[in-house]
């Protein structure tokens, strides 16, 4: 938390708590008003850190295209406490 700040999303599952950090990259075409959503592309970089108790179990970095990211369920779905 000291180095990366609060995560963009947190998920709890059978493997433990996952902290998800992601960054969105849009092509310049994507920023064109009215038509950008149809002609541009959007990519994501994500780091997923899984904790088991107070220990880091896994840390995975991955790049996603727009469809993969939306299908992954990593996108923020609820508000995260950013203390």
JSON list of N, CA and C in Angstrom, two decimals:
[
{"chain": "A", "resi": 1, "resn": "UNK", "atom": "N", "xyz": [0.84, -1.19, 0.00]},
{"chain": "A", "resi": 1, "resn": "UNK", "atom": "CA", "xyz": [0.00, 0.00, 0.00]},
{"chain": "A", "resi": 1, "resn": "UNK", "atom": "C", "xyz": [0.89, 1.25, 0.00]},
{"chain": "A", "resi": 2, "resn": "UNK", "atom": "N", "xyz": [2.03, 1.19, 0.70]},
{"chain": "A", "resi": 2, "resn": "UNK", "atom": "CA", "xyz": [2.92, 2.35, 0.74]},
{"chain": "A", "resi": 2, "resn": "UNK", "atom": "C", "xyz": [3.47, 2.70, -0.63]},
{"chain": "A", "resi": 3, "resn": "UNK", "atom": "N", "xyz": [3.77, 1.70, -1.46]},
{"chain": "A", "resi": 3, "resn": "UNK", "atom": "CA", "xyz": [4.41, 1.94, -2.75]},
{"chain": "A", "resi": 3, "resn": "UNK", "atom": "C", "xyz": [3.41, 2.18, -3.88]},
{"chain": "A", "resi": 4, "resn": "UNK", "atom": "N", "xyz": [2.29, 1.47, -3.86]},
{"chain": "A", "resi": 4, "resn": "UNK", "atom": "CA", "xyz": [1.37, 1.53, -4.99]},
{"chain": "A", "resi": 4, "resn": "UNK", "atom": "C", "xyz": [0.07, 2.27, -4.68]},
{"chain": "A", "resi": 5, "resn": "UNK", "atom": "N", "xyz": [-0.16, 2.57, -3.41]},
{"chain": "A", "resi": 5, "resn": "UNK", "atom": "CA", "xyz": [-1.41, 3.24, -3.04]},
{"chain": "A", "resi": 5, "resn": "UNK", "atom": "C", "xyz": [-2.55, 2.24, -2.95]},
{"chain": "A", "resi": 6, "resn": "UNK", "atom": "N", "xyz": [-3.75, 2.75, -2.74]},
{"chain": "A", "resi": 6, "resn": "UNK", "atom": "CA", "xyz": [-4.90, 1.85, -2.64]},
{"chain": "A", "resi": 6, "resn": "UNK", "atom": "C", "xyz": [-5.20, 1.20, -3.98]},
{"chain": "A", "resi": 7, "resn": "UNK", "atom": "N", "xyz": [-5.69, -0.03, -3.97]},
{"chain": "A", "resi": 7, "resn": "UNK", "atom": "CA", "xyz": [-6.00, -0.71, -5.24]},
{"chain": "A", "resi": 7, "resn": "UNK", "atom": "C", "xyz": [-7.23, -0.10, -5.91]},
{"chain": "A", "resi": 8, "resn": "UNK", "atom": "N", "xyz": [-7.32, -0.31, -7.22]},
{"chain": "A", "resi": 8, "resn": "UNK", "atom": "CA", "xyz": [-8.49, 0.16, -7.97]},
{"chain": "A", "resi": 8, "resn": "UNK", "atom": "C", "xyz": [-9.71, -0.69, -7.67]},
{"chain": "A", "resi": 9, "resn": "UNK", "atom": "N", "xyz": [-9.50, -1.94, -7.30]},
{"chain": "A", "resi": 9, "resn": "UNK", "atom": "CA", "xyz": [-10.59, -2.84, -6.95]},
{"chain": "A", "resi": 9, "resn": "UNK", "atom": "C", "xyz": [-10.07, -3.90, -6.00]},
{"chain": "A", "resi": 10, "resn": "UNK", "atom": "N", "xyz": [-10.96, -4.43, -5.19]},
{"chain": "A", "resi": 10, "resn": "UNK", "atom": "CA", "xyz": [-10.64, -5.54, -4.28]},
{"chain": "A", "resi": 10, "resn": "UNK", "atom": "C", "xyz": [-11.70, -6.62, -4.46]},
{"chain": "A", "resi": 11, "resn": "UNK", "atom": "N", "xyz": [-11.26, -7.86, -4.55]},
{"chain": "A", "resi": 11, "resn": "UNK", "atom": "CA", "xyz": [-12.18, -8.98, -4.66]},
{"chain": "A", "resi": 11, "resn": "UNK", "atom": "C", "xyz": [-11.81, -10.02, -3.63]},
{"chain": "A", "resi": 12, "resn": "UNK", "atom": "N", "xyz": [-12.80, -10.65, -3.04]},
{"chain": "A", "resi": 12, "resn": "UNK", "atom": "CA", "xyz": [-12.57, -11.76, -2.12]},
{"chain": "A", "resi": 12, "resn": "UNK", "atom": "C", "xyz": [-13.04, -13.04, -2.79]},
{"chain": "A", "resi": 13, "resn": "UNK", "atom": "N", "xyz": [-12.23, -14.08, -2.69]},
{"chain": "A", "resi": 13, "resn": "UNK", "atom": "CA", "xyz": [-12.58, -15.36, -3.29]},
{"chain": "A", "resi": 13, "resn": "UNK", "atom": "C", "xyz": [-11.98, -16.49, -2.50]},
{"chain": "A", "resi": 14, "resn": "UNK", "atom": "N", "xyz": [-12.14, -17.71, -2.98]},
{"chain": "A", "resi": 14, "resn": "UNK", "atom": "CA", "xyz": [-11.63, -18.87, -2.27]},
{"chain": "A", "resi": 14, "resn": "UNK", "atom": "C", "xyz": [-10.10, -18.89, -2.15]},
{"chain": "A", "resi": 15, "resn": "UNK", "atom": "N", "xyz": [-9.41, -18.20, -3.08]},
{"chain": "A", "resi": 15, "resn": "UNK", "atom": "CA", "xyz": [-7.95, -18.15, -3.04]},
{"chain": "A", "resi": 15, "resn": "UNK", "atom": "C", "xyz": [-7.43, -17.09, -2.08]},
{"chain": "A", "resi": 16, "resn": "UNK", "atom": "N", "xyz": [-8.29, -16.21, -1.62]},
{"chain": "A", "resi": 16, "resn": "UNK", "atom": "CA", "xyz": [-7.88, -15.12, -0.73]},
{"chain": "A", "resi": 16, "resn": "UNK", "atom": "C", "xyz": [-8.36, -13.79, -1.26]},
{"chain": "A", "resi": 17, "resn": "UNK", "atom": "N", "xyz": [-7.85, -12.73, -0.68]},
{"chain": "A", "resi": 17, "resn": "UNK", "atom": "CA", "xyz": [-8.21, -11.38, -1.10]},
{"chain": "A", "resi": 17, "resn": "UNK", "atom": "C", "xyz": [-7.32, -10.95, -2.25]},
{"chain": "A", "resi": 18, "resn": "UNK", "atom": "N", "xyz": [-7.93, -10.39, -3.31]},
{"chain": "A", "resi": 18, "resn": "UNK", "atom": "CA", "xyz": [-7.17, -9.91, -4.47]},
{"chain": "A", "resi": 18, "resn": "UNK", "atom": "C", "xyz": [-7.25, -8.39, -4.53]},
{"chain": "A", "resi": 19, "resn": "UNK", "atom": "N", "xyz": [-6.07, -7.79, -4.66]},
{"chain": "A", "resi": 19, "resn": "UNK", "atom": "CA", "xyz": [-5.98, -6.35, -4.90]},
{"chain": "A", "resi": 19, "resn": "UNK", "atom": "C", "xyz": [-5.68, -6.19, -6.38]},
{"chain": "A", "resi": 20, "resn": "UNK", "atom": "N", "xyz": [-6.44, -5.34, -7.04]},
{"chain": "A", "resi": 20, "resn": "UNK", "atom": "CA", "xyz": [-6.29, -5.17, -8.48]},
{"chain": "A", "resi": 20, "resn": "UNK", "atom": "C", "xyz": [-5.96, -3.72, -8.79]},
{"chain": "A", "resi": 21, "resn": "UNK", "atom": "N", "xyz": [-4.85, -3.56, -9.48]},
{"chain": "A", "resi": 21, "resn": "UNK", "atom": "CA", "xyz": [-4.42, -2.25, -9.98]},
{"chain": "A", "resi": 21, "resn": "UNK", "atom": "C", "xyz": [-4.49, -2.33, -11.50]},
{"chain": "A", "resi": 22, "resn": "UNK", "atom": "N", "xyz": [-5.09, -1.34, -12.13]},
{"chain": "A", "resi": 22, "resn": "UNK", "atom": "CA", "xyz": [-5.09, -1.35, -13.59]},
{"chain": "A", "resi": 22, "resn": "UNK", "atom": "C", "xyz": [-4.98, 0.06, -14.15]},
{"chain": "A", "resi": 23, "resn": "UNK", "atom": "N", "xyz": [-4.50, 0.09, -15.39]},
{"chain": "A", "resi": 23, "resn": "UNK", "atom": "CA", "xyz": [-4.34, 1.36, -16.10]},
{"chain": "A", "resi": 23, "resn": "UNK", "atom": "C", "xyz": [-4.90, 1.18, -17.50]},
{"chain": "A", "resi": 24, "resn": "UNK", "atom": "N", "xyz": [-5.67, 2.16, -17.93]},
{"chain": "A", "resi": 24, "resn": "UNK", "atom": "CA", "xyz": [-6.30, 2.13, -19.25]},
{"chain": "A", "resi": 24, "resn": "UNK", "atom": "C", "xyz": [-5.48, 2.97, -20.22]},
{"chain": "A", "resi": 25, "resn": "UNK", "atom": "N", "xyz": [-5.31, 2.45, -21.43]},
{"chain": "A", "resi": 25, "resn": "UNK", "atom": "CA", "xyz": [-4.62, 3.17, -22.50]},
{"chain": "A", "resi": 25, "resn": "UNK", "atom": "C", "xyz": [-5.56, 3.27, -23.69]},
{"chain": "A", "resi": 26, "resn": "UNK", "atom": "N", "xyz": [-5.81, 4.50, -24.14]},
{"chain": "A", "resi": 26, "resn": "UNK", "atom": "CA", "xyz": [-6.68, 4.72, -25.28]},
{"chain": "A", "resi": 26, "resn": "UNK", "atom": "C", "xyz": [-5.86, 5.21, -26.47]},
{"chain": "A", "resi": 27, "resn": "UNK", "atom": "N", "xyz": [-6.18, 4.71, -27.66]},
{"chain": "A", "resi": 27, "resn": "UNK", "atom": "CA", "xyz": [-5.55, 5.24, -28.86]},
{"chain": "A", "resi": 27, "resn": "UNK", "atom": "C", "xyz": [-6.08, 6.65, -29.11]},
{"chain": "A", "resi": 28, "resn": "UNK", "atom": "N", "xyz": [-5.37, 7.43, -29.89]},
{"chain": "A", "resi": 28, "resn": "UNK", "atom": "CA", "xyz": [-5.80, 8.80, -30.14]},
{"chain": "A", "resi": 28, "resn": "UNK", "atom": "C", "xyz": [-7.13, 8.81, -30.89]},
{"chain": "A", "resi": 29, "resn": "UNK", "atom": "N", "xyz": [-7.41, 7.77, -31.69]},
{"chain": "A", "resi": 29, "resn": "UNK", "atom": "CA", "xyz": [-8.69, 7.69, -32.39]},
{"chain": "A", "resi": 29, "resn": "UNK", "atom": "C", "xyz": [-9.85, 7.53, -31.41]},
{"chain": "A", "resi": 30, "resn": "UNK", "atom": "N", "xyz": [-9.59, 6.87, -30.31]},
{"chain": "A", "resi": 30, "resn": "UNK", "atom": "CA", "xyz": [-10.64, 6.63, -29.30]},
{"chain": "A", "resi": 30, "resn": "UNK", "atom": "C", "xyz": [-11.11, 7.94, -28.67]},
{"chain": "A", "resi": 31, "resn": "UNK", "atom": "N", "xyz": [-10.27, 8.95, -28.70]},
{"chain": "A", "resi": 31, "resn": "UNK", "atom": "CA", "xyz": [-10.61, 10.24, -28.08]},
{"chain": "A", "resi": 31, "resn": "UNK", "atom": "C", "xyz": [-11.40, 11.16, -29.00]},
{"chain": "A", "resi": 32, "resn": "UNK", "atom": "N", "xyz": [-11.64, 10.74, -30.25]},
{"chain": "A", "resi": 32, "resn": "UNK", "atom": "CA", "xyz": [-12.40, 11.56, -31.20]},
{"chain": "A", "resi": 32, "resn": "UNK", "atom": "C", "xyz": [-13.85, 11.63, -30.73]},
{"chain": "A", "resi": 33, "resn": "UNK", "atom": "N", "xyz": [-14.39, 12.84, -30.59]},
{"chain": "A", "resi": 33, "resn": "UNK", "atom": "CA", "xyz": [-15.78, 12.96, -30.13]},
{"chain": "A", "resi": 33, "resn": "UNK", "atom": "C", "xyz": [-16.76, 12.24, -31.05]},
{"chain": "A", "resi": 34, "resn": "UNK", "atom": "N", "xyz": [-17.76, 11.64, -30.47]},
{"chain": "A", "resi": 34, "resn": "UNK", "atom": "CA", "xyz": [-18.88, 10.98, -31.13]},
{"chain": "A", "resi": 34, "resn": "UNK", "atom": "C", "xyz": [-18.52, 9.67, -31.83]},
{"chain": "A", "resi": 35, "resn": "UNK", "atom": "N", "xyz": [-17.36, 9.56, -32.45]},
{"chain": "A", "resi": 35, "resn": "UNK", "atom": "CA", "xyz": [-17.03, 8.36, -33.22]},
{"chain": "A", "resi": 35, "resn": "UNK", "atom": "C", "xyz": [-15.93, 7.51, -32.58]},
{"chain": "A", "resi": 36, "resn": "UNK", "atom": "N", "xyz": [-15.26, 8.03, -31.58]},
{"chain": "A", "resi": 36, "resn": "UNK", "atom": "CA", "xyz": [-14.12, 7.34, -31.00]},
{"chain": "A", "resi": 36, "resn": "UNK", "atom": "C", "xyz": [-14.43, 5.94, -30.50]},
{"chain": "A", "resi": 37, "resn": "UNK", "atom": "N", "xyz": [-15.60, 5.73, -29.94]},
{"chain": "A", "resi": 37, "resn": "UNK", "atom": "CA", "xyz": [-15.95, 4.40, -29.44]},
{"chain": "A", "resi": 37, "resn": "UNK", "atom": "C", "xyz": [-16.08, 3.37, -30.55]},
{"chain": "A", "resi": 38, "resn": "UNK", "atom": "N", "xyz": [-16.29, 3.83, -31.78]},
{"chain": "A", "resi": 38, "resn": "UNK", "atom": "CA", "xyz": [-16.46, 2.92, -32.90]},
{"chain": "A", "resi": 38, "resn": "UNK", "atom": "C", "xyz": [-15.16, 2.67, -33.67]},
{"chain": "A", "resi": 39, "resn": "UNK", "atom": "N", "xyz": [-14.22, 3.61, -33.63]},
{"chain": "A", "resi": 39, "resn": "UNK", "atom": "CA", "xyz": [-13.03, 3.46, -34.47]},
{"chain": "A", "resi": 39, "resn": "UNK", "atom": "C", "xyz": [-11.73, 3.28, -33.69]},
{"chain": "A", "resi": 40, "resn": "UNK", "atom": "N", "xyz": [-11.70, 3.65, -32.44]},
{"chain": "A", "resi": 40, "resn": "UNK", "atom": "CA", "xyz": [-10.46, 3.55, -31.67]},
{"chain": "A", "resi": 40, "resn": "UNK", "atom": "C", "xyz": [-10.39, 2.25, -30.88]},
{"chain": "A", "resi": 41, "resn": "UNK", "atom": "N", "xyz": [-9.23, 2.04, -30.25]},
{"chain": "A", "resi": 41, "resn": "UNK", "atom": "CA", "xyz": [-9.12, 0.87, -29.38]},
{"chain": "A", "resi": 41, "resn": "UNK", "atom": "C", "xyz": [-8.67, 1.29, -27.99]},
{"chain": "A", "resi": 42, "resn": "UNK", "atom": "N", "xyz": [-8.86, 0.38, -27.07]},
{"chain": "A", "resi": 42, "resn": "UNK", "atom": "CA", "xyz": [-8.57, 0.64, -25.67]},
{"chain": "A", "resi": 42, "resn": "UNK", "atom": "C", "xyz": [-7.90, -0.62, -25.11]},
{"chain": "A", "resi": 43, "resn": "UNK", "atom": "N", "xyz": [-6.76, -0.46, -24.47]},
{"chain": "A", "resi": 43, "resn": "UNK", "atom": "CA", "xyz": [-6.04, -1.57, -23.88]},
{"chain": "A", "resi": 43, "resn": "UNK", "atom": "C", "xyz": [-5.85, -1.31, -22.40]},
{"chain": "A", "resi": 44, "resn": "UNK", "atom": "N", "xyz": [-5.60, -2.37, -21.64]},
{"chain": "A", "resi": 44, "resn": "UNK", "atom": "CA", "xyz": [-5.44, -2.27, -20.20]},
{"chain": "A", "resi": 44, "resn": "UNK", "atom": "C", "xyz": [-4.21, -3.05, -19.76]},
{"chain": "A", "resi": 45, "resn": "UNK", "atom": "N", "xyz": [-3.56, -2.56, -18.73]},
{"chain": "A", "resi": 45, "resn": "UNK", "atom": "CA", "xyz": [-2.51, -3.28, -18.03]},
{"chain": "A", "resi": 45, "resn": "UNK", "atom": "C", "xyz": [-3.01, -3.48, -16.61]},
{"chain": "A", "resi": 46, "resn": "UNK", "atom": "N", "xyz": [-2.86, -4.69, -16.09]},
{"chain": "A", "resi": 46, "resn": "UNK", "atom": "CA", "xyz": [-3.37, -4.98, -14.75]},
{"chain": "A", "resi": 46, "resn": "UNK", "atom": "C", "xyz": [-2.34, -5.75, -13.94]},
{"chain": "A", "resi": 47, "resn": "UNK", "atom": "N", "xyz": [-2.28, -5.43, -12.65]},
{"chain": "A", "resi": 47, "resn": "UNK", "atom": "CA", "xyz": [-1.49, -6.20, -11.70]},
{"chain": "A", "resi": 47, "resn": "UNK", "atom": "C", "xyz": [-2.46, -6.72, -10.65]},
{"chain": "A", "resi": 48, "resn": "UNK", "atom": "N", "xyz": [-2.44, -8.03, -10.45]},
{"chain": "A", "resi": 48, "resn": "UNK", "atom": "CA", "xyz": [-3.34, -8.67, -9.49]},
{"chain": "A", "resi": 48, "resn": "UNK", "atom": "C", "xyz": [-2.50, -9.31, -8.40]},
{"chain": "A", "resi": 49, "resn": "UNK", "atom": "N", "xyz": [-2.69, -8.83, -7.18]},
{"chain": "A", "resi": 49, "resn": "UNK", "atom": "CA", "xyz": [-1.94, -9.34, -6.04]},
{"chain": "A", "resi": 49, "resn": "UNK", "atom": "C", "xyz": [-2.92, -10.11, -5.16]},
{"chain": "A", "resi": 50, "resn": "UNK", "atom": "N", "xyz": [-2.63, -11.38, -4.90]},
{"chain": "A", "resi": 50, "resn": "UNK", "atom": "CA", "xyz": [-3.48, -12.22, -4.06]},
{"chain": "A", "resi": 50, "resn": "UNK", "atom": "C", "xyz": [-2.82, -12.42, -2.71]},
{"chain": "A", "resi": 51, "resn": "UNK", "atom": "N", "xyz": [-3.60, -12.14, -1.66]},
{"chain": "A", "resi": 51, "resn": "UNK", "atom": "CA", "xyz": [-3.11, -12.30, -0.29]},
{"chain": "A", "resi": 51, "resn": "UNK", "atom": "C", "xyz": [-3.79, -13.49, 0.37]},
{"chain": "A", "resi": 52, "resn": "UNK", "atom": "N", "xyz": [-3.03, -14.24, 1.13]},
{"chain": "A", "resi": 52, "resn": "UNK", "atom": "CA", "xyz": [-3.58, -15.28, 2.01]},
{"chain": "A", "resi": 52, "resn": "UNK", "atom": "C", "xyz": [-3.17, -14.86, 3.40]},
{"chain": "A", "resi": 53, "resn": "UNK", "atom": "N", "xyz": [-4.11, -14.30, 4.16]},
{"chain": "A", "resi": 53, "resn": "UNK", "atom": "CA", "xyz": [-3.77, -13.70, 5.44]},
{"chain": "A", "resi": 53, "resn": "UNK", "atom": "C", "xyz": [-2.97, -12.44, 5.19]},
{"chain": "A", "resi": 54, "resn": "UNK", "atom": "N", "xyz": [-1.81, -12.32, 5.82]},
{"chain": "A", "resi": 54, "resn": "UNK", "atom": "CA", "xyz": [-0.95, -11.15, 5.64]},
{"chain": "A", "resi": 54, "resn": "UNK", "atom": "C", "xyz": [0.18, -11.40, 4.64]},
{"chain": "A", "resi": 55, "resn": "UNK", "atom": "N", "xyz": [0.17, -12.55, 3.97]},
{"chain": "A", "resi": 55, "resn": "UNK", "atom": "CA", "xyz": [1.24, -12.90, 3.04]},
{"chain": "A", "resi": 55, "resn": "UNK", "atom": "C", "xyz": [0.77, -12.78, 1.59]},
{"chain": "A", "resi": 56, "resn": "UNK", "atom": "N", "xyz": [1.69, -12.34, 0.72]},
{"chain": "A", "resi": 56, "resn": "UNK", "atom": "CA", "xyz": [1.40, -12.30, -0.71]},
{"chain": "A", "resi": 56, "resn": "UNK", "atom": "C", "xyz": [1.53, -13.72, -1.25]},
{"chain": "A", "resi": 57, "resn": "UNK", "atom": "N", "xyz": [0.44, -14.22, -1.82]},
{"chain": "A", "resi": 57, "resn": "UNK", "atom": "CA", "xyz": [0.43, -15.58, -2.39]},
{"chain": "A", "resi": 57, "resn": "UNK", "atom": "C", "xyz": [0.88, -15.55, -3.85]},
{"chain": "A", "resi": 58, "resn": "UNK", "atom": "N", "xyz": [0.32, -14.63, -4.63]},
{"chain": "A", "resi": 58, "resn": "UNK", "atom": "CA", "xyz": [0.72, -14.47, -6.03]},
{"chain": "A", "resi": 58, "resn": "UNK", "atom": "C", "xyz": [0.70, -12.99, -6.40]},
{"chain": "A", "resi": 59, "resn": "UNK", "atom": "N", "xyz": [1.46, -12.67, -7.44]},
{"chain": "A", "resi": 59, "resn": "UNK", "atom": "CA", "xyz": [1.45, -11.33, -8.02]},
{"chain": "A", "resi": 59, "resn": "UNK", "atom": "C", "xyz": [1.59, -11.52, -9.53]},
{"chain": "A", "resi": 60, "resn": "UNK", "atom": "N", "xyz": [0.56, -11.13, -10.26]},
{"chain": "A", "resi": 60, "resn": "UNK", "atom": "CA", "xyz": [0.52, -11.37, -11.71]},
{"chain": "A", "resi": 60, "resn": "UNK", "atom": "C", "xyz": [0.32, -10.06, -12.44]},
{"chain": "A", "resi": 61, "resn": "UNK", "atom": "N", "xyz": [1.12, -9.85, -13.48]},
{"chain": "A", "resi": 61, "resn": "UNK", "atom": "CA", "xyz": [0.96, -8.69, -14.37]},
{"chain": "A", "resi": 61, "resn": "UNK", "atom": "C", "xyz": [0.46, -9.23, -15.70]},
{"chain": "A", "resi": 62, "resn": "UNK", "atom": "N", "xyz": [-0.52, -8.53, -16.29]},
{"chain": "A", "resi": 62, "resn": "UNK", "atom": "CA", "xyz": [-1.04, -8.97, -17.58]},
{"chain": "A", "resi": 62, "resn": "UNK", "atom": "C", "xyz": [-1.58, -7.78, -18.35]},
{"chain": "A", "resi": 63, "resn": "UNK", "atom": "N", "xyz": [-1.46, -7.85, -19.67]},
{"chain": "A", "resi": 63, "resn": "UNK", "atom": "CA", "xyz": [-2.05, -6.86, -20.56]},
{"chain": "A", "resi": 63, "resn": "UNK", "atom": "C", "xyz": [-3.33, -7.46, -21.15]},
{"chain": "A", "resi": 64, "resn": "UNK", "atom": "N", "xyz": [-4.36, -6.63, -21.29]},
{"chain": "A", "resi": 64, "resn": "UNK", "atom": "CA", "xyz": [-5.65, -7.06, -21.82]},
{"chain": "A", "resi": 64, "resn": "UNK", "atom": "C", "xyz": [-6.08, -6.14, -22.94]},
{"chain": "A", "resi": 65, "resn": "UNK", "atom": "N", "xyz": [-6.80, -6.70, -23.92]},
{"chain": "A", "resi": 65, "resn": "UNK", "atom": "CA", "xyz": [-7.49, -5.81, -24.84]},
{"chain": "A", "resi": 65, "resn": "UNK", "atom": "C", "xyz": [-8.83, -5.47, -24.20]},
{"chain": "A", "resi": 66, "resn": "UNK", "atom": "N", "xyz": [-9.60, -4.62, -24.84]},
{"chain": "A", "resi": 66, "resn": "UNK", "atom": "CA", "xyz": [-10.83, -4.12, -24.23]},
{"chain": "A", "resi": 66, "resn": "UNK", "atom": "C", "xyz": [-11.81, -5.25, -23.89]},
{"chain": "A", "resi": 67, "resn": "UNK", "atom": "N", "xyz": [-12.03, -6.16, -24.80]},
{"chain": "A", "resi": 67, "resn": "UNK", "atom": "CA", "xyz": [-12.98, -7.27, -24.60]},
{"chain": "A", "resi": 67, "resn": "UNK", "atom": "C", "xyz": [-12.51, -8.19, -23.47]},
{"chain": "A", "resi": 68, "resn": "UNK", "atom": "N", "xyz": [-11.22, -8.55, -23.46]},
{"chain": "A", "resi": 68, "resn": "UNK", "atom": "CA", "xyz": [-10.70, -9.43, -22.41]},
{"chain": "A", "resi": 68, "resn": "UNK", "atom": "C", "xyz": [-10.87, -8.80, -21.03]},
{"chain": "A", "resi": 69, "resn": "UNK", "atom": "N", "xyz": [-10.59, -7.51, -20.94]},
{"chain": "A", "resi": 69, "resn": "UNK", "atom": "CA", "xyz": [-10.70, -6.84, -19.65]},
{"chain": "A", "resi": 69, "resn": "UNK", "atom": "C", "xyz": [-12.14, -6.81, -19.15]},
{"chain": "A", "resi": 70, "resn": "UNK", "atom": "N", "xyz": [-13.06, -6.48, -20.04]},
{"chain": "A", "resi": 70, "resn": "UNK", "atom": "CA", "xyz": [-14.48, -6.45, -19.63]},
{"chain": "A", "resi": 70, "resn": "UNK", "atom": "C", "xyz": [-14.95, -7.83, -19.21]},
{"chain": "A", "resi": 71, "resn": "UNK", "atom": "N", "xyz": [-14.50, -8.88, -19.92]},
{"chain": "A", "resi": 71, "resn": "UNK", "atom": "CA", "xyz": [-14.90, -10.25, -19.60]},
{"chain": "A", "resi": 71, "resn": "UNK", "atom": "C", "xyz": [-14.22, -10.79, -18.35]},
{"chain": "A", "resi": 72, "resn": "UNK", "atom": "N", "xyz": [-13.10, -10.20, -17.95]},
{"chain": "A", "resi": 72, "resn": "UNK", "atom": "CA", "xyz": [-12.32, -10.72, -16.82]},
{"chain": "A", "resi": 72, "resn": "UNK", "atom": "C", "xyz": [-12.98, -10.48, -15.46]},
{"chain": "A", "resi": 73, "resn": "UNK", "atom": "N", "xyz": [-13.84, -9.47, -15.36]},
{"chain": "A", "resi": 73, "resn": "UNK", "atom": "CA", "xyz": [-14.45, -9.13, -14.09]},
{"chain": "A", "resi": 73, "resn": "UNK", "atom": "C", "xyz": [-13.54, -8.34, -13.17]},
{"chain": "A", "resi": 74, "resn": "UNK", "atom": "N", "xyz": [-12.43, -7.84, -13.67]},
{"chain": "A", "resi": 74, "resn": "UNK", "atom": "CA", "xyz": [-11.48, -7.08, -12.85]},
{"chain": "A", "resi": 74, "resn": "UNK", "atom": "C", "xyz": [-11.86, -5.62, -12.71]},
{"chain": "A", "resi": 75, "resn": "UNK", "atom": "N", "xyz": [-12.70, -5.14, -13.60]},
{"chain": "A", "resi": 75, "resn": "UNK", "atom": "CA", "xyz": [-13.09, -3.74, -13.56]},
{"chain": "A", "resi": 75, "resn": "UNK", "atom": "C", "xyz": [-13.81, -3.43, -12.25]},
{"chain": "A", "resi": 76, "resn": "UNK", "atom": "N", "xyz": [-13.62, -2.24, -11.78]},
{"chain": "A", "resi": 76, "resn": "UNK", "atom": "CA", "xyz": [-14.22, -1.81, -10.52]},
{"chain": "A", "resi": 76, "resn": "UNK", "atom": "C", "xyz": [-15.74, -1.96, -10.59]},
{"chain": "A", "resi": 77, "resn": "UNK", "atom": "N", "xyz": [-16.29, -2.72, -9.65]},
{"chain": "A", "resi": 77, "resn": "UNK", "atom": "CA", "xyz": [-17.73, -2.95, -9.64]},
{"chain": "A", "resi": 77, "resn": "UNK", "atom": "C", "xyz": [-18.39, -2.27, -8.46]},
{"chain": "A", "resi": 78, "resn": "UNK", "atom": "N", "xyz": [-17.62, -1.94, -7.44]},
{"chain": "A", "resi": 78, "resn": "UNK", "atom": "CA", "xyz": [-18.17, -1.24, -6.28]},
{"chain": "A", "resi": 78, "resn": "UNK", "atom": "C", "xyz": [-17.12, -0.30, -5.75]},
{"chain": "A", "resi": 79, "resn": "UNK", "atom": "N", "xyz": [-17.51, 0.61, -4.89]},
{"chain": "A", "resi": 79, "resn": "UNK", "atom": "CA", "xyz": [-16.55, 1.57, -4.40]},
{"chain": "A", "resi": 79, "resn": "UNK", "atom": "C", "xyz": [-15.55, 0.90, -3.46]},
{"chain": "A", "resi": 80, "resn": "UNK", "atom": "N", "xyz": [-14.32, 1.35, -3.53]},
{"chain": "A", "resi": 80, "resn": "UNK", "atom": "CA", "xyz": [-13.24, 0.80, -2.72]},
{"chain": "A", "resi": 80, "resn": "UNK", "atom": "C", "xyz": [-12.81, 1.87, -1.73]},
{"chain": "A", "resi": 81, "resn": "UNK", "atom": "N", "xyz": [-12.61, 1.48, -0.50]},
{"chain": "A", "resi": 81, "resn": "UNK", "atom": "CA", "xyz": [-12.18, 2.40, 0.54]},
{"chain": "A", "resi": 81, "resn": "UNK", "atom": "C", "xyz": [-10.76, 2.88, 0.23]},
{"chain": "A", "resi": 82, "resn": "UNK", "atom": "N", "xyz": [-10.58, 4.15, -0.09]},
{"chain": "A", "resi": 82, "resn": "UNK", "atom": "CA", "xyz": [-9.26, 4.70, -0.46]},
{"chain": "A", "resi": 82, "resn": "UNK", "atom": "C", "xyz": [-8.71, 5.54, 0.67]},
{"chain": "A", "resi": 83, "resn": "UNK", "atom": "N", "xyz": [-8.41, 4.92, 1.80]},
{"chain": "A", "resi": 83, "resn": "UNK", "atom": "CA", "xyz": [-7.86, 5.65, 2.94]},
{"chain": "A", "resi": 83, "resn": "UNK", "atom": "C", "xyz": [-6.41, 5.94, 2.77]}
]
